[in-house]
mmCIF file of C-alpha atoms in Angstrom:
data_model
loop_
_atom_site.group_PDB
_atom_site.id
_atom_site.type_symbol
_atom_site.label_atom_id
_atom_site.label_comp_id
_atom_site.label_asym_id
_atom_site.label_seq_id
_atom_site.Cartn_x
_atom_site.Cartn_y
_atom_site.Cartn_z
ATOM 1 C CA UNK A 1 11.585 3.780 -7.078
ATOM 2 C CA UNK A 2 10.479 4.766 -3.056
ATOM 3 C CA UNK A 3 7.082 4.055 -2.844
ATOM 4 C CA UNK A 4 5.072 5.673 0.571
ATOM 5 C CA UNK A 5 2.233 4.609 2.155
ATOM 6 C CA UNK A 6 1.096 7.215 4.976
ATOM 7 C CA UNK A 7 -1.760 6.721 7.353
ATOM 8 C CA UNK A 8 -3.213 9.590 9.092
ATOM 9 C CA UNK A 9 -6.524 10.871 10.425
ATOM 10 C CA UNK A 10 -8.974 11.770 7.884
ATOM 11 C CA UNK A 11 -9.721 15.299 7.507
ATOM 12 C CA UNK A 12 -6.584 16.550 6.024
ATOM 13 C CA UNK A 13 -7.347 19.178 3.126
ATOM 14 C CA UNK A 14 -6.345 18.541 -0.548
ATOM 15 C CA UNK A 15 -3.884 21.693 -0.130
ATOM 16 C CA UNK A 16 -2.123 19.850 2.537
ATOM 17 C CA UNK A 17 -1.802 16.728 1.220
ATOM 18 C CA UNK A 18 -0.637 18.568 -2.208
ATOM 19 C CA UNK A 19 1.839 20.550 0.146
ATOM 20 C CA UNK A 20 2.981 17.374 1.716
ATOM 21 C CA UNK A 21 3.549 15.499 -1.425
ATOM 22 C CA UNK A 22 5.550 18.044 -3.141
ATOM 23 C CA UNK A 23 7.651 18.394 0.029
ATOM 24 C CA UNK A 24 8.301 14.663 0.695
ATOM 25 C CA UNK A 25 9.077 14.204 -2.672
ATOM 26 C CA UNK A 26 11.511 16.967 -2.894
ATOM 27 C CA UNK A 27 13.188 15.936 0.367
ATOM 28 C CA UNK A 28 13.746 12.227 -0.693
ATOM 29 C CA UNK A 29 15.186 13.242 -4.074
ATOM 30 C CA UNK A 30 17.711 15.092 -2.153
ATOM 31 C CA UNK A 31 18.463 12.574 0.235
ATOM 32 C CA UNK A 32 18.664 9.519 -1.952
ATOM 33 C CA UNK A 33 19.564 10.957 -5.357
ATOM 34 C CA UNK A 34 16.607 9.677 -7.301
ATOM 35 C CA UNK A 35 14.472 10.893 -9.611
ATOM 36 C CA UNK A 36 11.204 12.748 -8.489
ATOM 37 C CA UNK A 37 9.396 10.724 -11.472
ATOM 38 C CA UNK A 38 10.559 7.478 -9.302
ATOM 39 C CA UNK A 39 8.647 8.616 -6.256
ATOM 40 C CA UNK A 40 4.941 7.649 -5.610
ATOM 41 C CA UNK A 41 3.111 8.611 -2.591
ATOM 42 C CA UNK A 42 -0.290 7.100 -1.434
ATOM 43 C CA UNK A 43 -2.167 8.561 1.444
ATOM 44 C CA UNK A 44 -4.483 6.627 3.373
ATOM 45 C CA UNK A 45 -7.273 8.546 5.632
ATOM 46 C CA UNK A 46 -8.108 6.834 8.611
ATOM 47 C CA UNK A 47 -11.149 7.318 10.910
ATOM 48 C CA UNK A 48 -10.544 8.226 14.441
ATOM 49 C CA UNK A 49 -12.746 4.914 15.235
ATOM 50 C CA UNK A 50 -10.238 2.934 13.341
ATOM 51 C CA UNK A 51 -7.145 3.720 14.856
ATOM 52 C CA UNK A 52 -6.565 2.671 18.509
ATOM 53 C CA UNK A 53 -3.120 3.626 20.708
ATOM 54 C CA UNK A 54 -2.830 1.745 23.952
ATOM 55 C CA UNK A 55 -5.940 -0.151 23.454
ATOM 56 C CA UNK A 56 -8.075 2.912 23.099
ATOM 57 C CA UNK A 57 -9.873 4.289 19.868
ATOM 58 C CA UNK A 58 -8.968 7.568 19.097
ATOM 59 C CA UNK A 59 -12.571 8.218 18.642
ATOM 60 C CA UNK A 60 -12.979 7.916 22.404
ATOM 61 C CA UNK A 61 -12.280 10.234 24.949
ATOM 62 C CA UNK A 62 -8.623 9.991 26.413
ATOM 63 C CA UNK B 1 -1.218 -18.582 0.930
ATOM 64 C CA UNK B 2 -0.104 -15.640 -1.510
ATOM 65 C CA UNK B 3 -2.117 -12.684 -0.350
ATOM 66 C CA UNK B 4 -2.171 -9.685 -2.894
ATOM 67 C CA UNK B 5 -2.660 -5.947 -1.922
ATOM 68 C CA UNK B 6 -3.672 -4.301 -4.695
ATOM 69 C CA UNK B 7 -3.790 -0.227 -4.633
ATOM 70 C CA UNK B 8 -5.573 1.443 -7.842
ATOM 71 C CA UNK B 9 -7.529 4.195 -8.573
ATOM 72 C CA UNK B 10 -11.156 4.635 -7.647
ATOM 73 C CA UNK B 11 -13.713 3.692 -10.154
ATOM 74 C CA UNK B 12 -13.259 0.257 -11.439
ATOM 75 C CA UNK B 13 -16.484 -1.513 -11.768
ATOM 76 C CA UNK B 14 -17.225 -4.786 -9.993
ATOM 77 C CA UNK B 15 -17.073 -6.449 -12.921
ATOM 78 C CA UNK B 16 -13.465 -5.533 -13.796
ATOM 79 C CA UNK B 17 -12.722 -6.740 -10.212
ATOM 80 C CA UNK B 18 -14.844 -10.019 -10.563
ATOM 81 C CA UNK B 19 -12.708 -10.656 -13.948
ATOM 82 C CA UNK B 20 -9.278 -9.444 -12.608
ATOM 83 C CA UNK B 21 -9.593 -11.541 -9.433
ATOM 84 C CA UNK B 22 -10.208 -14.599 -11.438
ATOM 85 C CA UNK B 23 -7.454 -14.277 -13.807
ATOM 86 C CA UNK B 24 -4.777 -13.072 -11.313
ATOM 87 C CA UNK B 25 -5.594 -15.986 -9.117
ATOM 88 C CA UNK B 26 -5.501 -18.380 -12.092
ATOM 89 C CA UNK B 27 -2.331 -17.347 -13.053
ATOM 90 C CA UNK B 28 -0.680 -17.450 -9.517
ATOM 91 C CA UNK B 29 -1.941 -20.875 -9.262
ATOM 92 C CA UNK B 30 -0.115 -21.792 -12.545
ATOM 93 C CA UNK B 31 2.957 -20.288 -11.707
ATOM 94 C CA UNK B 32 3.302 -21.096 -8.234
ATOM 95 C CA UNK B 33 1.542 -24.497 -8.333
ATOM 96 C CA UNK B 34 -0.523 -23.608 -5.478
ATOM 97 C CA UNK B 35 -4.446 -24.312 -5.035
ATOM 98 C CA UNK B 36 -6.629 -21.219 -5.813
ATOM 99 C CA UNK B 37 -8.148 -21.707 -2.199
ATOM 100 C CA UNK B 38 -4.854 -20.339 -0.694
ATOM 101 C CA UNK B 39 -4.857 -17.221 -2.754
ATOM 102 C CA UNK B 40 -6.496 -13.873 -1.354
ATOM 103 C CA UNK B 41 -6.573 -10.384 -3.098
ATOM 104 C CA UNK B 42 -7.597 -7.002 -1.492
ATOM 105 C CA UNK B 43 -8.299 -4.133 -3.607
ATOM 106 C CA UNK B 44 -7.910 -0.703 -2.147
ATOM 107 C CA UNK B 45 -9.846 1.931 -4.372
ATOM 108 C CA UNK B 46 -7.565 5.121 -4.013
ATOM 109 C CA UNK B 47 -8.619 8.445 -4.695
ATOM 110 C CA UNK B 48 -6.638 10.769 -7.291
ATOM 111 C CA UNK B 49 -6.356 13.265 -4.631
ATOM 112 C CA UNK B 50 -4.407 10.311 -2.268
ATOM 113 C CA UNK B 51 -1.937 9.707 -4.969
ATOM 114 C CA UNK B 52 1.002 11.540 -5.865
ATOM 115 C CA UNK B 53 3.710 10.862 -8.492
ATOM 116 C CA UNK B 54 6.827 13.148 -8.902
ATOM 117 C CA UNK B 55 5.473 15.150 -5.979
ATOM 118 C CA UNK B 56 2.141 15.897 -7.414
ATOM 119 C CA UNK B 57 -1.354 14.862 -6.615
ATOM 120 C CA UNK B 58 -3.220 13.171 -9.362
ATOM 121 C CA UNK B 59 -6.587 15.119 -9.146
ATOM 122 C CA UNK B 60 -4.128 18.093 -9.992
ATOM 123 C CA UNK B 61 -3.723 18.892 -13.835
ATOM 124 C CA UNK B 62 -0.431 17.443 -15.307
ATOM 125 C CA UNK C 1 -0.907 2.911 -11.536
ATOM 126 C CA UNK C 2 -2.202 -0.528 -10.248
ATOM 127 C CA UNK C 3 0.725 -1.307 -7.275
ATOM 128 C CA UNK C 4 0.817 -4.831 -5.988
ATOM 129 C CA UNK C 5 2.147 -5.829 -2.941
ATOM 130 C CA UNK C 6 2.206 -9.824 -2.860
ATOM 131 C CA UNK C 7 3.201 -11.760 0.433
ATOM 132 C CA UNK C 8 3.838 -15.339 -0.084
ATOM 133 C CA UNK C 9 6.217 -17.655 1.478
ATOM 134 C CA UNK C 10 9.960 -17.283 1.104
ATOM 135 C CA UNK C 11 11.468 -19.935 -1.239
ATOM 136 C CA UNK C 12 10.262 -19.024 -4.632
ATOM 137 C CA UNK C 13 13.103 -19.178 -7.367
ATOM 138 C CA UNK C 14 13.778 -15.482 -9.239
ATOM 139 C CA UNK C 15 12.749 -17.832 -12.337
ATOM 140 C CA UNK C 16 9.241 -17.951 -10.705
ATOM 141 C CA UNK C 17 8.919 -14.442 -9.568
ATOM 142 C CA UNK C 18 9.926 -13.303 -13.231
ATOM 143 C CA UNK C 19 7.134 -15.513 -14.979
ATOM 144 C CA UNK C 20 4.643 -14.411 -12.114
ATOM 145 C CA UNK C 21 5.239 -10.749 -12.441
ATOM 146 C CA UNK C 22 5.201 -10.920 -16.142
ATOM 147 C CA UNK C 23 2.152 -12.808 -16.296
ATOM 148 C CA UNK C 24 0.275 -10.542 -13.519
ATOM 149 C CA UNK C 25 1.094 -7.721 -15.504
ATOM 150 C CA UNK C 26 -0.336 -8.567 -18.855
ATOM 151 C CA UNK C 27 -3.314 -9.658 -16.925
ATOM 152 C CA UNK C 28 -4.025 -6.396 -15.271
ATOM 153 C CA UNK C 29 -3.205 -4.323 -18.765
ATOM 154 C CA UNK C 30 -5.820 -6.550 -20.632
ATOM 155 C CA UNK C 31 -8.451 -6.158 -17.674
ATOM 156 C CA UNK C 32 -8.074 -2.725 -16.439
ATOM 157 C CA UNK C 33 -6.943 -0.949 -19.887
ATOM 158 C CA UNK C 34 -3.579 0.229 -18.221
ATOM 159 C CA UNK C 35 0.001 0.285 -19.872
ATOM 160 C CA UNK C 36 2.374 -1.940 -18.496
ATOM 161 C CA UNK C 37 4.643 0.889 -17.249
ATOM 162 C CA UNK C 38 2.206 1.836 -14.626
ATOM 163 C CA UNK C 39 1.998 -1.547 -13.060
ATOM 164 C CA UNK C 40 4.256 -2.088 -9.997
ATOM 165 C CA UNK C 41 4.531 -5.422 -8.159
ATOM 166 C CA UNK C 42 6.398 -5.908 -4.921
ATOM 167 C CA UNK C 43 6.889 -9.454 -3.552
ATOM 168 C CA UNK C 44 7.416 -10.006 0.172
ATOM 169 C CA UNK C 45 9.105 -13.285 1.157
ATOM 170 C CA UNK C 46 7.640 -14.311 4.430
ATOM 171 C CA UNK C 47 8.997 -17.098 6.423
ATOM 172 C CA UNK C 48 6.731 -19.776 7.789
ATOM 173 C CA UNK C 49 7.640 -18.774 11.211
ATOM 174 C CA UNK C 50 6.143 -15.165 10.523
ATOM 175 C CA UNK C 51 2.904 -16.516 9.222
ATOM 176 C CA UNK C 52 0.148 -17.787 11.105
ATOM 177 C CA UNK C 53 -3.606 -19.295 10.145
ATOM 178 C CA UNK C 54 -5.936 -20.366 12.659
ATOM 179 C CA UNK C 55 -3.645 -19.282 15.501
ATOM 180 C CA UNK C 56 -0.750 -21.734 14.585
ATOM 181 C CA UNK C 57 2.319 -21.101 13.065
ATOM 182 C CA UNK C 58 3.413 -22.426 9.343
ATOM 183 C CA UNK C 59 6.490 -23.518 10.835
ATOM 184 C CA UNK C 60 4.891 -25.697 13.424
ATOM 185 C CA UNK C 61 3.575 -29.071 12.595
ATOM 186 C CA UNK C 62 0.006 -29.158 11.424
ATOM 187 C CA UNK D 1 6.081 -0.209 18.958
ATOM 188 C CA UNK D 2 4.188 -3.039 17.577
ATOM 189 C CA UNK D 3 1.933 -1.574 14.977
ATOM 190 C CA UNK D 4 -0.960 -3.845 13.715
ATOM 191 C CA UNK D 5 -2.960 -3.127 10.679
ATOM 192 C CA UNK D 6 -6.044 -5.424 10.544
ATOM 193 C CA UNK D 7 -8.002 -5.841 7.170
ATOM 194 C CA UNK D 8 -11.558 -6.951 7.841
ATOM 195 C CA UNK D 9 -15.039 -6.949 6.275
ATOM 196 C CA UNK D 10 -16.630 -3.614 6.871
ATOM 197 C CA UNK D 11 -19.731 -3.735 9.175
ATOM 198 C CA UNK D 12 -18.081 -4.200 12.542
ATOM 199 C CA UNK D 13 -19.538 -1.842 14.887
ATOM 200 C CA UNK D 14 -17.522 0.606 16.752
ATOM 201 C CA UNK D 15 -18.492 -1.311 19.998
ATOM 202 C CA UNK D 16 -16.734 -4.400 18.611
ATOM 203 C CA UNK D 17 -13.411 -2.440 17.419
ATOM 204 C CA UNK D 18 -13.295 -0.941 20.983
ATOM 205 C CA UNK D 19 -13.273 -4.457 22.696
ATOM 206 C CA UNK D 20 -11.042 -6.045 19.865
ATOM 207 C CA UNK D 21 -8.245 -3.063 20.330
ATOM 208 C CA UNK D 22 -8.390 -3.098 24.023
ATOM 209 C CA UNK D 23 -8.190 -7.187 24.133
ATOM 210 C CA UNK D 24 -5.451 -7.354 21.504
ATOM 211 C CA UNK D 25 -3.404 -4.687 22.946
ATOM 212 C CA UNK D 26 -3.493 -6.317 26.283
ATOM 213 C CA UNK D 27 -2.576 -9.679 24.976
ATOM 214 C CA UNK D 28 0.507 -8.146 23.129
ATOM 215 C CA UNK D 29 1.717 -6.470 26.325
ATOM 216 C CA UNK D 30 1.274 -9.834 28.203
ATOM 217 C CA UNK D 31 3.224 -11.764 25.633
ATOM 218 C CA UNK D 32 5.695 -9.197 24.426
ATOM 219 C CA UNK D 33 6.421 -7.491 27.736
ATOM 220 C CA UNK D 34 5.677 -3.948 26.170
ATOM 221 C CA UNK D 35 3.956 -0.844 27.647
ATOM 222 C CA UNK D 36 0.123 -0.390 26.152
ATOM 223 C CA UNK D 37 1.274 3.084 25.024
ATOM 224 C CA UNK D 38 3.595 1.310 22.313
ATOM 225 C CA UNK D 39 0.983 -0.306 20.776
ATOM 226 C CA UNK D 40 -0.940 0.968 17.545
ATOM 227 C CA UNK D 41 -3.498 -0.920 16.093
ATOM 228 C CA UNK D 42 -5.257 0.351 12.724
ATOM 229 C CA UNK D 43 -8.469 -1.258 11.162
ATOM 230 C CA UNK D 44 -8.944 -1.377 7.657
ATOM 231 C CA UNK D 45 -12.678 -1.714 6.890
ATOM 232 C CA UNK D 46 -12.702 -3.982 3.454
ATOM 233 C CA UNK D 47 -15.967 -3.866 0.957
ATOM 234 C CA UNK D 48 -16.748 -7.657 -0.061
ATOM 235 C CA UNK D 49 -16.559 -6.548 -3.541
ATOM 236 C CA UNK D 50 -12.820 -5.574 -2.618
ATOM 237 C CA UNK D 51 -11.896 -9.005 -1.451
ATOM 238 C CA UNK D 52 -11.572 -12.373 -3.166
ATOM 239 C CA UNK D 53 -10.631 -15.439 -2.105
ATOM 240 C CA UNK D 54 -10.104 -18.575 -4.589
ATOM 241 C CA UNK D 55 -10.561 -16.006 -7.442
ATOM 242 C CA UNK D 56 -14.040 -14.917 -6.506
ATOM 243 C CA UNK D 57 -15.411 -11.923 -5.185
ATOM 244 C CA UNK D 58 -17.134 -12.081 -1.533
ATOM 245 C CA UNK D 59 -19.630 -9.901 -2.825
ATOM 246 C CA UNK D 60 -20.791 -12.947 -5.429
ATOM 247 C CA UNK D 61 -22.774 -15.798 -4.501
ATOM 248 C CA UNK D 62 -20.753 -18.780 -3.326
ATOM 249 C CA UNK E 1 -10.904 -13.012 6.936
ATOM 250 C CA UNK E 2 -9.577 -10.642 9.381
ATOM 251 C CA UNK E 3 -5.770 -10.628 8.143
ATOM 252 C CA UNK E 4 -3.472 -9.049 10.610
ATOM 253 C CA UNK E 5 -0.126 -7.356 9.571
ATOM 254 C CA UNK E 6 2.162 -6.801 12.672
ATOM 255 C CA UNK E 7 5.261 -4.770 12.278
ATOM 256 C CA UNK E 8 7.419 -5.186 15.302
ATOM 257 C CA UNK E 9 11.165 -5.097 16.155
ATOM 258 C CA UNK E 10 13.262 -8.280 15.132
ATOM 259 C CA UNK E 11 14.373 -10.329 17.722
ATOM 260 C CA UNK E 12 11.322 -11.952 19.407
ATOM 261 C CA UNK E 13 11.594 -15.624 19.708
ATOM 262 C CA UNK E 14 9.631 -18.444 17.658
ATOM 263 C CA UNK E 15 7.861 -18.948 20.912
ATOM 264 C CA UNK E 16 6.792 -15.533 21.507
ATOM 265 C CA UNK E 17 5.429 -15.490 17.953
ATOM 266 C CA UNK E 18 3.756 -18.588 18.584
ATOM 267 C CA UNK E 19 2.076 -17.585 21.801
ATOM 268 C CA UNK E 20 0.941 -14.452 20.509
ATOM 269 C CA UNK E 21 -0.404 -15.694 17.228
ATOM 270 C CA UNK E 22 -2.509 -18.304 19.311
ATOM 271 C CA UNK E 23 -3.636 -15.438 21.828
ATOM 272 C CA UNK E 24 -4.683 -13.015 19.197
ATOM 273 C CA UNK E 25 -6.466 -15.486 17.219
ATOM 274 C CA UNK E 26 -8.484 -16.352 20.242
ATOM 275 C CA UNK E 27 -9.380 -12.958 21.064
ATOM 276 C CA UNK E 28 -10.446 -12.213 17.440
ATOM 277 C CA UNK E 29 -12.810 -14.987 17.269
ATOM 278 C CA UNK E 30 -14.342 -14.432 20.466
ATOM 279 C CA UNK E 31 -14.940 -10.484 19.786
ATOM 280 C CA UNK E 32 -16.008 -11.014 16.103
ATOM 281 C CA UNK E 33 -17.360 -14.356 16.035
ATOM 282 C CA UNK E 34 -15.196 -15.569 13.111
ATOM 283 C CA UNK E 35 -13.770 -19.025 12.917
ATOM 284 C CA UNK E 36 -10.254 -19.680 13.636
ATOM 285 C CA UNK E 37 -9.690 -20.856 10.375
ATOM 286 C CA UNK E 38 -10.388 -17.477 8.808
ATOM 287 C CA UNK E 39 -7.771 -15.611 10.529
ATOM 288 C CA UNK E 40 -4.370 -14.709 9.331
ATOM 289 C CA UNK E 41 -1.291 -13.215 11.042
ATOM 290 C CA UNK E 42 1.680 -11.997 9.300
ATOM 291 C CA UNK E 43 4.675 -10.916 11.278
ATOM 292 C CA UNK E 44 7.074 -8.142 9.975
ATOM 293 C CA UNK E 45 10.151 -8.207 11.982
ATOM 294 C CA UNK E 46 11.835 -4.649 11.584
ATOM 295 C CA UNK E 47 15.156 -3.928 12.220
ATOM 296 C CA UNK E 48 15.866 -0.570 14.666
ATOM 297 C CA UNK E 49 17.648 1.132 11.918
ATOM 298 C CA UNK E 50 14.485 0.684 9.665
ATOM 299 C CA UNK E 51 12.065 2.660 12.215
ATOM 300 C CA UNK E 52 12.079 6.061 13.221
ATOM 301 C CA UNK E 53 9.697 8.008 15.776
ATOM 302 C CA UNK E 54 10.056 11.685 16.279
ATOM 303 C CA UNK E 55 12.774 11.530 13.345
ATOM 304 C CA UNK E 56 15.023 9.695 15.044
ATOM 305 C CA UNK E 57 16.214 5.944 14.396
ATOM 306 C CA UNK E 58 15.626 3.470 16.694
ATOM 307 C CA UNK E 59 19.302 2.268 16.319
ATOM 308 C CA UNK E 60 20.361 5.498 17.674
ATOM 309 C CA UNK E 61 20.901 6.653 21.015
ATOM 310 C CA UNK E 62 17.922 8.349 22.594
ATOM 311 C CA UNK F 1 -0.176 9.941 14.255
ATOM 312 C CA UNK F 2 1.138 9.765 11.046
ATOM 313 C CA UNK F 3 2.841 6.506 9.909
ATOM 314 C CA UNK F 4 4.839 6.179 7.122
ATOM 315 C CA UNK F 5 5.987 2.903 4.967
ATOM 316 C CA UNK F 6 8.616 3.373 2.719
ATOM 317 C CA UNK F 7 9.404 0.715 0.071
ATOM 318 C CA UNK F 8 12.674 1.322 -1.164
ATOM 319 C CA UNK F 9 15.587 -0.698 -3.107
ATOM 320 C CA UNK F 10 18.098 -2.264 -0.416
ATOM 321 C CA UNK F 11 21.141 -0.618 -0.103
ATOM 322 C CA UNK F 12 20.683 2.820 1.065
ATOM 323 C CA UNK F 13 23.086 3.450 4.282
ATOM 324 C CA UNK F 14 21.880 4.081 7.684
ATOM 325 C CA UNK F 15 23.143 7.449 7.601
ATOM 326 C CA UNK F 16 20.827 7.976 4.340
ATOM 327 C CA UNK F 17 17.987 6.414 6.159
ATOM 328 C CA UNK F 18 18.770 8.875 9.550
ATOM 329 C CA UNK F 19 19.057 11.766 7.358
ATOM 330 C CA UNK F 20 15.625 11.007 5.390
ATOM 331 C CA UNK F 21 13.846 10.122 8.601
ATOM 332 C CA UNK F 22 14.675 13.387 10.359
ATOM 333 C CA UNK F 23 13.917 15.419 7.122
ATOM 334 C CA UNK F 24 10.599 13.786 6.419
ATOM 335 C CA UNK F 25 9.628 13.869 9.922
ATOM 336 C CA UNK F 26 10.461 17.735 10.070
ATOM 337 C CA UNK F 27 8.416 18.293 7.012
ATOM 338 C CA UNK F 28 5.248 16.747 8.145
ATOM 339 C CA UNK F 29 5.251 18.261 11.273
ATOM 340 C CA UNK F 30 5.347 21.876 9.380
ATOM 341 C CA UNK F 31 2.674 20.880 6.794
ATOM 342 C CA UNK F 32 0.587 18.995 9.227
ATOM 343 C CA UNK F 33 0.910 20.838 12.308
ATOM 344 C CA UNK F 34 1.615 17.908 14.542
ATOM 345 C CA UNK F 35 4.165 16.819 17.020
ATOM 346 C CA UNK F 36 7.255 14.936 15.983
ATOM 347 C CA UNK F 37 6.721 12.689 18.410
ATOM 348 C CA UNK F 38 3.405 11.284 16.684
ATOM 349 C CA UNK F 39 5.562 10.430 13.327
ATOM 350 C CA UNK F 40 6.388 6.580 12.982
ATOM 351 C CA UNK F 41 8.495 6.039 9.716
ATOM 352 C CA UNK F 42 9.244 2.551 8.882
ATOM 353 C CA UNK F 43 11.610 1.585 6.143
ATOM 354 C CA UNK F 44 11.005 -1.627 3.865
ATOM 355 C CA UNK F 45 14.302 -2.624 2.113
ATOM 356 C CA UNK F 46 13.103 -4.327 -1.047
ATOM 357 C CA UNK F 47 15.660 -6.636 -3.032
ATOM 358 C CA UNK F 48 15.689 -5.694 -6.814
ATOM 359 C CA UNK F 49 14.390 -9.358 -7.575
ATOM 360 C CA UNK F 50 11.461 -8.607 -5.603
ATOM 361 C CA UNK F 51 10.207 -5.402 -7.469
ATOM 362 C CA UNK F 52 8.828 -5.439 -11.029
ATOM 363 C CA UNK F 53 7.847 -2.407 -13.164
ATOM 364 C CA UNK F 54 6.110 -3.009 -16.359
ATOM 365 C CA UNK F 55 6.463 -6.833 -15.681
ATOM 366 C CA UNK F 56 10.148 -7.143 -15.450
ATOM 367 C CA UNK F 57 12.302 -7.564 -12.446
ATOM 368 C CA UNK F 58 14.581 -5.081 -11.785
ATOM 369 C CA UNK F 59 17.280 -7.536 -11.125
ATOM 370 C CA UNK F 60 17.036 -7.978 -14.821
ATOM 371 C CA UNK F 61 18.419 -6.017 -17.560
ATOM 372 C CA UNK F 62 16.413 -3.442 -18.913
#
């Protein structure tokens, strides 16, 4: 039943998500010994103005 | 204080969310014995390209 | 594929979780027209010292 | 490594997020004694139709 | 209605959580112009073996 | 900045988490072209009594 929530900056292509989902699922099945059908992955696209590190938004110049 | 986060595919109508929020809250109050005012429900609309099961995006043909 | 994350104070019995999971799933299926097998519910037990409202921990006298 | 997820109604300006991120990070560093670079803050803008309290959507008249 | 989820390493004292919750709430009210009663903060204590950065668990020597 | 939250049943060993974190990070860097230091992974160990599918707790006989 592993369920992934992955927050990352918006802008990744569907092709990247497709490839990432397939690879992460395969890795998880191998390491945990679970069936692929039990793995769910949910991507959250985050705008740079909605993510701050060290108190500074990523939409601002660093 | 129960706080719900519900991830589901985008496309549900406001009417469905309204009905679901009312029914889930009523059920929660009955089972847990809490007051309705303490129940928060947050819906997250997820695009099919952002959800994968068994390593495959739901925007792809299955 | 609705996936619920429910944060609530620790201390609820397994019996309450069992009843709540069954009832919430039934409600969700009815309103959204999805199959029960597509509904996942994850409970998160939260200690009162880990939840604050209005700036005050729930483990503190109110 | 404190990582914040903050759900709030959509409509806050980038300026408010900038100010909030800076102030929350400063506070966290002071209280926990961590370095600013270890603090991540992610904002989630929520539509009123996606948030219910007491079983009622915030997009509905109260 | 801002709702915070804060993931941080386990081991912080109740006193630190109390101080942090109070200060974060005050800051949020000031910047967003909301009432303190609308601010919820939930802390999640994370074990070092449950957090990895750069592919390495924090329970492992760096 | 990809940040993973992975919910899975409790009981996985530290060795499995170590291997999973390393492999998931490597995969993510390869597909997204990000640096390993930007990838955070947080595991959430979930008790079977806290996870329900199809309205039934996983601690109950299926």
